[in-house]
Short mmCIF file of C-alpha atoms and ligand atoms in Angstrom, two decimals:
data_model
loop_
_atom_site.label_atom_id
_atom_site.label_comp_id
_atom_site.label_asym_id
_atom_site.label_seq_id
_atom_site.Cartn_x
_atom_site.Cartn_y
_atom_site.Cartn_z
CA MET A 249 0.00 0.00 0.00
CA LEU A 250 1.00 3.62 -0.49
CA ARG A 251 2.52 5.08 2.70
CA PHE A 252 1.45 8.63 3.46
CA ASP A 253 4.80 9.77 4.86
CA GLU A 254 6.03 13.36 4.70
CA SER A 255 7.20 13.28 1.10
CA ALA A 256 4.03 11.47 -0.14
CA ALA A 257 1.89 13.96 1.80
CA ARG A 258 3.64 16.95 0.16
CA ALA A 259 3.40 15.38 -3.31
CA LEU A 260 -0.31 14.68 -2.82
CA GLU A 261 -0.86 18.23 -1.56
CA ARG A 262 0.71 19.59 -4.78
CA THR A 263 -1.30 17.28 -7.06
CA TYR A 264 -4.54 18.05 -5.19
CA GLN A 265 -4.05 21.78 -5.83
CA THR A 266 -4.12 21.37 -9.61
CA PRO A 267 -7.21 22.77 -11.36
CA ASP A 268 -8.46 19.18 -11.94
CA VAL A 269 -8.71 18.38 -8.24
CA VAL A 270 -9.75 21.93 -7.29
CA ALA A 271 -12.78 21.43 -9.59
CA GLN A 272 -13.49 18.01 -8.02
CA ARG A 273 -13.39 19.56 -4.55
CA ALA A 274 -15.66 22.43 -5.58
CA HIS A 275 -18.15 19.84 -6.85
CA VAL A 276 -17.99 17.92 -3.55
CA ILE A 277 -18.47 21.10 -1.49
CA GLN A 278 -21.41 22.17 -3.62
CA SER A 279 -22.99 18.70 -3.31
CA LEU A 280 -22.63 18.70 0.49
CA GLU A 281 -24.90 21.78 0.81
CA LEU A 282 -23.30 22.63 4.16
CA ARG A 283 -25.18 25.16 6.26
CA PRO A 284 -23.79 27.61 8.85
CA GLY A 285 -23.72 25.98 12.28
CA GLU A 286 -23.56 22.38 11.04
CA HIS A 287 -21.07 19.87 12.40
CA ALA A 288 -19.15 18.20 9.57
CA LEU A 289 -16.68 15.30 9.69
CA ASP A 290 -14.01 14.68 7.04
CA VAL A 291 -12.71 11.10 7.32
CA GLY A 292 -9.14 10.83 6.01
CA CYS A 293 -8.88 14.60 5.65
CA GLY A 294 -5.32 14.43 4.27
CA PRO A 295 -3.73 17.88 3.95
CA GLY A 296 -6.98 19.59 4.92
CA LEU A 297 -7.90 21.11 1.55
CA LEU A 298 -11.55 20.01 1.69
CA LEU A 299 -11.69 20.56 5.46
CA ARG A 300 -10.73 24.22 5.02
CA ASP A 301 -13.51 24.74 2.47
CA ALA A 302 -16.02 22.88 4.67
CA ALA A 303 -15.03 24.99 7.68
CA ALA A 304 -15.70 28.17 5.69
CA CYS A 305 -19.22 26.85 4.89
CA VAL A 306 -20.19 25.87 8.45
CA GLY A 307 -18.71 29.09 9.84
CA ALA A 308 -17.58 29.98 13.36
CA ARG A 309 -20.79 28.60 14.95
CA GLY A 310 -20.26 25.19 13.32
CA ALA A 311 -17.55 22.54 13.51
CA ALA A 312 -15.35 20.99 10.84
CA VAL A 313 -13.62 17.93 12.25
CA GLY A 314 -10.90 16.06 10.38
CA VAL A 315 -9.43 12.67 11.18
CA ASP A 316 -6.50 11.00 9.48
CA ALA A 317 -4.18 8.10 10.22
CA SER A 318 -1.09 9.93 8.95
CA GLU A 319 0.71 12.45 11.17
CA PRO A 320 2.43 14.20 8.21
CA MET A 321 -1.00 14.73 6.62
CA LEU A 322 -2.39 16.08 9.89
CA ALA A 323 0.56 18.50 10.16
CA LEU A 324 -0.31 19.94 6.74
CA ALA A 325 -4.01 20.16 7.69
CA ARG A 326 -3.16 21.89 11.00
CA ALA A 327 -1.09 24.53 9.20
CA ARG A 328 -3.73 25.02 6.49
CA CYS A 329 -6.62 25.50 8.95
CA ALA A 330 -4.70 27.33 11.72
CA ASP A 331 -6.84 30.47 11.40
CA GLN A 332 -10.16 28.54 11.60
CA PRO A 333 -11.13 27.93 15.26
CA GLN A 334 -14.06 25.76 14.16
CA VAL A 335 -11.57 23.14 12.86
CA GLU A 336 -10.63 20.18 15.07
CA LEU A 337 -8.11 17.53 14.01
CA HIS A 338 -7.55 14.03 15.38
CA ARG A 339 -5.18 11.23 14.56
CA ALA A 340 -7.57 8.31 14.28
CA ASP A 341 -8.51 5.30 12.19
CA ALA A 342 -11.58 5.51 9.97
CA GLN A 343 -12.51 2.03 11.21
CA ALA A 344 -12.70 3.17 14.89
CA LEU A 345 -13.76 6.82 15.10
CA PRO A 346 -13.15 8.56 18.46
CA PHE A 347 -16.57 10.28 18.59
CA ALA A 348 -19.86 9.86 20.42
CA ASP A 349 -22.89 8.49 18.57
CA ALA A 350 -24.87 11.02 16.45
CA ARG A 351 -22.24 13.78 16.84
CA PHE A 352 -22.31 14.98 13.20
CA ASP A 353 -24.82 16.40 10.71
CA VAL A 354 -22.65 15.57 7.71
CA ALA A 355 -19.76 13.20 6.95
CA VAL A 356 -17.55 13.23 3.88
CA SER A 357 -14.67 11.05 2.77
CA THR A 358 -12.84 11.50 -0.52
CA GLN A 359 -10.30 9.00 -1.84
CA VAL A 360 -10.00 7.20 1.51
CA PHE A 361 -12.33 4.18 1.69
CA GLU A 362 -10.45 2.56 -1.20
CA TYR A 363 -7.42 2.35 1.16
CA LEU A 364 -9.30 0.63 4.00
CA PHE A 365 -9.03 -3.10 4.71
CA ASP A 366 -12.37 -3.13 6.54
CA VAL A 367 -14.68 -0.87 4.54
CA ASP A 368 -17.79 -2.32 6.21
CA ALA A 369 -16.50 -1.47 9.70
CA ALA A 370 -15.72 2.09 8.55
CA LEU A 371 -19.22 2.44 7.05
CA ARG A 372 -20.74 1.28 10.34
CA GLU A 373 -18.64 3.87 12.16
CA LEU A 374 -19.73 6.61 9.74
CA HIS A 375 -23.36 5.61 10.33
CA ARG A 376 -22.89 5.57 14.11
CA VAL A 377 -21.41 9.09 14.37
CA LEU A 378 -24.07 10.67 12.12
CA ARG A 379 -27.32 11.91 13.62
CA PRO A 380 -30.54 10.40 12.26
CA GLY A 381 -31.26 12.33 9.06
CA GLY A 382 -27.55 13.13 8.69
CA ARG A 383 -25.98 12.91 5.25
CA ALA A 384 -22.84 11.25 3.94
CA LEU A 385 -20.82 11.64 0.75
CA ILE A 386 -18.13 9.16 -0.24
CA LEU A 387 -15.93 9.60 -3.32
CA ASP A 388 -13.60 6.92 -4.65
CA THR A 389 -11.90 5.89 -7.88
CA ASP A 390 -12.46 2.71 -9.84
CA TRP A 391 -9.14 2.15 -11.62
CA ASP A 392 -11.01 0.21 -14.34
CA SER A 393 -12.25 3.64 -15.47
CA LEU A 394 -8.75 4.75 -16.52
CA VAL A 395 -8.20 5.52 -20.21
CA VAL A 396 -4.60 6.30 -21.22
CA HIS A 397 -2.91 6.58 -24.59
CA ALA A 398 0.22 4.40 -24.29
CA SER A 399 2.35 3.16 -27.20
CA ASP A 400 3.01 -0.21 -25.60
CA ARG A 401 -0.34 -1.50 -24.33
CA ALA A 402 1.07 -4.68 -22.78
CA ARG A 403 3.62 -2.68 -20.77
CA HIS A 404 0.94 -0.20 -19.71
CA ARG A 405 -1.25 -3.08 -18.46
CA ARG A 406 1.67 -4.53 -16.46
CA VAL A 407 2.33 -1.13 -14.87
CA MET A 408 -1.33 -0.66 -13.96
CA ARG A 409 -1.58 -4.15 -12.51
CA ALA A 410 1.38 -3.34 -10.21
CA TRP A 411 -0.18 0.06 -9.34
CA GLU A 412 -3.41 -1.60 -8.15
CA ALA A 413 -1.54 -2.74 -5.03
CA HIS A 414 -1.23 0.90 -3.87
CA LEU A 415 -4.67 0.59 -2.27
CA ALA A 416 -6.82 -2.07 -0.63
CA ASP A 417 -9.60 -2.12 -3.25
CA PRO A 418 -8.94 -0.53 -6.67
CA HIS A 419 -12.58 -1.25 -7.67
CA LEU A 420 -14.47 -0.20 -4.54
CA PRO A 421 -17.16 1.87 -6.35
CA ALA A 422 -18.52 -1.33 -7.93
CA THR A 423 -19.64 -2.65 -4.52
CA LEU A 424 -20.06 0.48 -2.42
CA ALA A 425 -23.82 1.08 -2.80
CA PRO A 426 -24.94 -2.31 -1.41
CA ARG A 427 -22.38 -2.02 1.36
CA LEU A 428 -23.71 1.43 2.31
CA ARG A 429 -27.21 -0.08 2.47
CA ARG A 430 -26.00 -2.97 4.63
CA ALA A 431 -24.47 -0.42 7.05
CA GLY A 432 -27.92 1.19 7.43
CA PHE A 433 -27.69 4.05 4.91
CA GLN A 434 -30.17 4.98 2.23
CA VAL A 435 -28.26 5.68 -1.00
CA THR A 436 -29.90 8.77 -2.48
CA ARG A 437 -27.74 9.47 -5.54
CA ARG A 438 -24.73 8.19 -7.43
CA GLU A 439 -22.73 10.22 -9.91
CA VAL A 440 -19.49 10.23 -11.83
CA PHE A 441 -16.96 13.06 -11.86
CA PRO A 442 -14.45 12.74 -14.71
CA ILE A 443 -10.91 14.07 -14.80
CA VAL A 444 -9.69 14.43 -18.37
CA ASN A 445 -6.22 15.66 -19.34
CA THR A 446 -5.46 16.05 -23.04
CA GLU A 447 -2.03 17.60 -22.43
CA HIS A 448 0.88 16.54 -20.25
CA HIS A 449 2.01 19.47 -18.15
CA ALA A 450 3.12 19.84 -14.56
CA HIS A 451 0.01 21.51 -13.16
CA THR A 452 -2.39 18.65 -13.93
CA TYR A 453 -3.71 15.72 -11.89
CA SER A 454 -2.30 13.20 -14.34
CA ALA A 455 1.28 14.59 -14.27
CA GLY A 456 1.30 14.19 -10.48
CA ILE A 457 -0.27 10.75 -10.39
CA LEU A 458 2.00 9.43 -13.19
CA LEU A 459 5.04 10.35 -11.05
CA ALA A 460 3.47 8.52 -8.08
CA ILE A 461 2.75 5.46 -10.25
CA ARG A 462 6.31 5.39 -11.65
CA ALA A 463 7.79 5.50 -8.15
CA PHE A 464 5.39 2.91 -6.71
CA VAL A 465 5.57 0.24 -9.43
CA ALA A 466 9.37 0.23 -9.89
CA GLY A 467 10.55 -3.14 -8.62
CA ARG A 468 7.04 -4.53 -7.98
CA ASP A 469 5.07 -7.33 -9.55
CA GLY A 470 7.71 -7.95 -12.25
CA VAL A 471 7.97 -4.27 -13.31
CA SER A 472 11.61 -3.14 -13.23
CA ALA A 473 12.70 0.44 -12.52
CA GLU A 474 13.80 0.70 -16.20
CA GLU A 475 10.40 -0.47 -17.43
CA ALA A 476 8.59 2.00 -15.15
CA GLU A 477 10.84 4.79 -16.44
CA ALA A 478 10.27 3.78 -20.10
CA TRP A 479 6.47 3.71 -19.54
CA HIS A 480 6.56 7.21 -18.04
CA THR A 481 8.87 8.58 -20.76
CA ASP A 482 6.54 7.20 -23.45
CA LEU A 483 3.51 9.04 -22.02
CA ARG A 484 5.51 12.28 -21.72
CA GLU A 485 6.74 11.96 -25.31
CA LEU A 486 3.19 11.34 -26.54
CA GLY A 487 2.40 14.60 -24.72
CA ASP A 488 5.22 16.42 -26.56
CA ARG A 489 3.73 15.20 -29.86
CA GLY A 490 0.21 16.39 -28.95
CA GLU A 491 -1.05 12.79 -28.61
CA TYR A 492 -1.66 12.67 -24.87
CA LEU A 493 -4.82 11.32 -23.22
CA PHE A 494 -5.44 10.51 -19.56
CA ALA A 495 -9.02 10.19 -18.32
CA ILE A 496 -10.32 8.73 -15.07
CA SER A 497 -13.63 8.73 -13.22
CA ARG A 498 -14.38 9.45 -9.59
CA PHE A 499 -17.57 7.87 -8.27
CA LEU A 500 -19.65 9.82 -5.75
CA PHE A 501 -22.13 8.17 -3.41
CA HIS A 502 -24.66 10.35 -1.63
CA ALA A 503 -26.41 8.70 1.32
CA VAL A 504 -28.50 9.55 4.37
CA LYS A 505 -28.88 7.88 7.74
CA PRO A 506 -32.65 7.46 7.83
CA ALA A 507 -34.45 9.21 10.68
CA PRO A 508 -36.94 6.99 12.55
CA ARG A 509 -40.54 7.47 11.35
CA PRO A 510 -42.62 9.46 13.88
CA ASP A 511 -45.10 6.55 14.23
CA ALA A 512 -42.35 3.92 14.64
C1 SAM B 75 -5.55 9.95 -1.21
S1 SAM B 75 -5.51 10.70 0.38
C2 SAM B 75 -7.00 11.70 0.34
C3 SAM B 75 -6.93 12.89 1.26
C4 SAM B 75 -8.18 13.77 1.33
N1 SAM B 75 -9.37 13.03 1.66
C5 SAM B 75 -8.40 14.48 0.02
O1 SAM B 75 -9.22 14.05 -0.80
O2 SAM B 75 -7.73 15.50 -0.18
C6 SAM B 75 -5.97 9.36 1.45
C7 SAM B 75 -5.93 9.75 2.91
O3 SAM B 75 -6.54 8.71 3.68
C8 SAM B 75 -5.80 8.56 4.88
N2 SAM B 75 -6.06 7.22 5.41
C9 SAM B 75 -5.72 6.03 4.86
N3 SAM B 75 -6.11 5.01 5.64
C10 SAM B 75 -6.73 5.57 6.71
C11 SAM B 75 -7.38 5.05 7.87
N4 SAM B 75 -7.44 3.72 8.08
N5 SAM B 75 -7.93 5.91 8.75
C12 SAM B 75 -7.85 7.26 8.55
N6 SAM B 75 -7.24 7.81 7.47
C13 SAM B 75 -6.69 6.98 6.56
C14 SAM B 75 -4.36 8.78 4.44
O4 SAM B 75 -3.50 9.05 5.53
C15 SAM B 75 -4.53 9.94 3.47
O5 SAM B 75 -4.44 11.18 4.11
#
């Protein structure tokens, strides 16, 4: 699995500030419909980019609480949200949240559940800490949705197979809706958010993630460092020739914790 140490945290922070991921975050924030005074939880808040935006929405009367398992990520989030007293940060595991039942109005988690070994336990925890009627939004990637122009398709497939080991479930969106229901949620909406890069340049999501893939796959699953380098060079050269394509889909799941019926 990918380790979110200090250098990985800084690289992710850079990639997640590209216009591609800024637009994804704006879409998530808009979908959350946060209101002033609400208590929001961000599970796996990473460097705090979404948490900062959520805190601005709930305002000084609300609360924006982030949890993450990685101390380097939490350090970035602490620095980013230092001027927002409504932000609270905890080092904690998504599968065992350190909060009382029904503490939150809203819970969000982007690009985190795919890293969890016990997704069902984390969904039960999310359900527990939401108040009845509270809403949840989970966003994850299905790596089957990736479309890349590569000159050597067989090599590209080998690289992607090795990359799949960077998370616990590279195809989580395929099973997430029934699992949300089993945890007690009502799934209200599912949607797809695409990221499409038709040029290779530094300030894009794909440039950042290709560097992460090259570093991760080198020496894994039969992919040598030379092969990883050659794969990366090929994509960059296709970019130089105006033949670049990288497209991937994020899957968003909107859910609510049903409130008991008044006659129940
Ligand atoms: C790809 S990053 C996403 C960060 C952030 N949600 C965002 O979208 O900007 C995944 C994050 O999940 C965190 N994470 C992974 N496993 C976790 C766990 N079991 N409990 C809490 N956080 C976890 C990592 O430390 C990392 O910050």
